[in-house]
Structures are given as C-alpha cells and as structure tokens.
Amino acid sequence: MPADERSRHLAVVAARAAAEKKAEEIVALDVSERLVLTDAFVVASGGTDRQVRAIVDAVDEALHREGAKAVRKEGVSEAHWVLLDYGDIIVHVQQTEDREFYALERLWGDCPVIELPADVHAPADGDAGTSA
C-alpha cells in the first residue's frame, strides 16, 4: 500500500522547510512497500554543519506546526548526517560529502519518488535563469 495522504503531506512540508534553508537535492521517496517502520523518506543536503543544523531546525519547526513530533533524533551534535524520525516519515539531512558517499537514493532506488511541488526545486534568489 502506498504512503498515505498524511505522510505525503508531511514529506512536502519537510521538503519545503528544507528548501527555505537552501537545502540541495531534496528528494522524497515512498518506502512504505519496503519498510514497516515508516511511509516516506525525505533526503536533503547541506554544505556545512551550520547549514545542516539550520535545515534540521526548520524541518522540525514546520513539522511541529503540523502536529508531528520527532520520536527520535540522531546525529544532531555532529551535523554530518542527521536523522529525524516522525513515525510517518523519516527525514535525512546530510552534508554533501556524506550524501554522495552513502547514496541513499541508490539504496532505495526501487522505491517510488513522491512528487514535490515546483517551489521546492525553484532556483534560489539570484539564481534565476540557471537550471536546478
């Protein structure tokens, strides 16, 4: 059974919050057919530990406003790979090097992609005219 409407909504909320903090390569995957623990993964990258923490804080605040509370947070102090578990969705925020090394999209490549709105992938201010 595919991810339910609530999980898809929370994935979009998390992706938008990450995008607001200039996260890169934001992807949402429907892992509901492969995992019993959660319905969706949201994966995003940040260039530095400071940016990863900012993305994590923004995602946490946005999901909290939606009534979702993290049941587990891992890696926040190191800020290389932060895992935020909200039950319905799990958000992975990784520094770019860690994202390339662990390649979660490749590991979960047979899972359907959850379509994200265009504003999640829109170029950052000042980048108009470049491809995303």
XYZ file of C-alpha atoms in Angstrom:
132
model
C 0.000 0.000 0.000
C 1.496 3.389 -0.970
C 2.232 6.111 1.564
C -0.957 7.659 2.880
C -2.080 11.239 2.324
C -0.780 12.438 5.720
C 2.690 11.002 5.097
C 2.844 12.579 1.639
C 1.714 15.920 3.095
C 4.359 15.788 5.837
C 7.022 14.932 3.249
C 6.089 18.046 1.251
C 6.094 20.200 4.415
C 9.552 18.879 5.356
C 10.874 19.403 1.821
C 9.597 22.981 1.714
C 11.154 23.778 5.087
C 14.474 22.348 3.893
C 14.247 24.352 0.661
C 13.707 27.553 2.636
C 17.111 26.956 4.228
C 18.657 26.384 0.790
C 18.982 22.614 1.109
C 20.132 20.940 -2.082
C 18.987 17.820 -3.927
C 15.774 17.399 -1.952
C 14.129 14.060 -2.677
C 11.110 12.305 -1.167
C 10.732 8.538 -1.511
C 7.741 6.326 -0.776
C 9.310 3.465 1.195
C 6.013 2.114 2.544
C 6.171 -1.070 0.442
C 9.674 -1.891 1.716
C 9.563 -0.788 5.369
C 7.017 -1.300 8.093
C 8.595 1.433 10.231
C 7.698 4.443 8.100
C 5.973 5.537 4.893
C 8.410 8.051 3.433
C 11.990 9.270 3.446
C 12.878 12.870 2.755
C 16.557 13.355 1.916
C 18.263 16.747 1.695
C 21.826 18.053 1.636
C 23.587 20.959 3.286
C 27.102 22.181 2.651
C 28.255 22.691 6.241
C 27.367 21.576 9.753
C 25.828 25.004 10.363
C 23.561 24.678 7.324
C 22.607 21.102 8.231
C 21.562 22.292 11.703
C 19.556 25.174 10.194
C 17.772 22.759 7.848
C 17.063 20.366 10.735
C 15.659 23.184 12.897
C 13.443 24.456 10.062
C 12.101 20.965 9.290
C 11.457 20.259 12.962
C 9.588 23.551 13.438
C 7.496 23.076 10.288
C 6.505 19.531 11.172
C 5.773 20.532 14.768
C 3.270 23.095 13.417
C 1.624 20.192 11.562
C 1.282 18.245 14.802
C 4.142 15.845 14.079
C 6.679 15.317 16.828
C 10.044 13.674 16.397
C 10.173 10.348 18.202
C 13.906 10.140 17.612
C 16.716 12.452 16.530
C 20.200 11.196 15.766
C 23.390 12.920 14.679
C 22.361 16.467 15.592
C 25.534 17.292 17.521
C 27.859 16.163 14.707
C 25.571 17.509 11.937
C 27.041 15.334 9.199
C 24.040 13.020 8.881
C 21.002 13.911 10.935
C 18.080 11.512 11.094
C 14.719 12.861 12.248
C 12.106 10.156 12.836
C 8.493 11.374 12.906
C 6.947 7.914 12.659
C 5.087 8.550 9.385
C 8.206 9.979 7.738
C 11.934 9.972 8.345
C 13.989 12.982 7.300
C 17.684 12.558 6.480
C 19.754 15.743 6.292
C 23.315 15.078 5.231
C 26.358 17.107 4.412
C 27.042 16.888 0.704
C 30.077 14.576 1.058
C 28.144 12.146 3.263
C 25.200 12.222 0.870
C 27.449 11.276 -2.037
C 29.187 8.536 -0.057
C 26.073 6.846 1.379
C 23.893 7.406 -1.717
C 20.537 6.716 -0.079
C 18.718 7.311 -3.358
C 20.675 4.458 -4.904
C 19.982 2.148 -1.951
C 16.256 2.936 -2.141
C 16.202 3.434 -5.917
C 13.438 0.906 -6.484
C 11.029 2.931 -4.310
C 8.646 5.381 -5.976
C 9.509 9.070 -5.825
C 6.987 11.324 -4.114
C 6.446 14.299 -6.395
C 7.407 17.569 -4.739
C 5.971 20.952 -5.730
C 7.944 23.166 -8.092
C 8.704 25.702 -5.320
C 10.837 23.067 -3.563
C 13.092 22.878 -6.616
C 12.907 26.554 -7.608
C 16.268 28.298 -8.033
C 17.439 30.305 -5.060
C 17.275 34.102 -5.217
C 19.837 35.408 -7.628
C 20.000 32.102 -9.487
C 17.213 32.880 -11.945
C 17.947 31.518 -15.366
C 20.117 28.646 -14.162
C 18.913 25.107 -14.192
C 18.210 23.332 -10.955
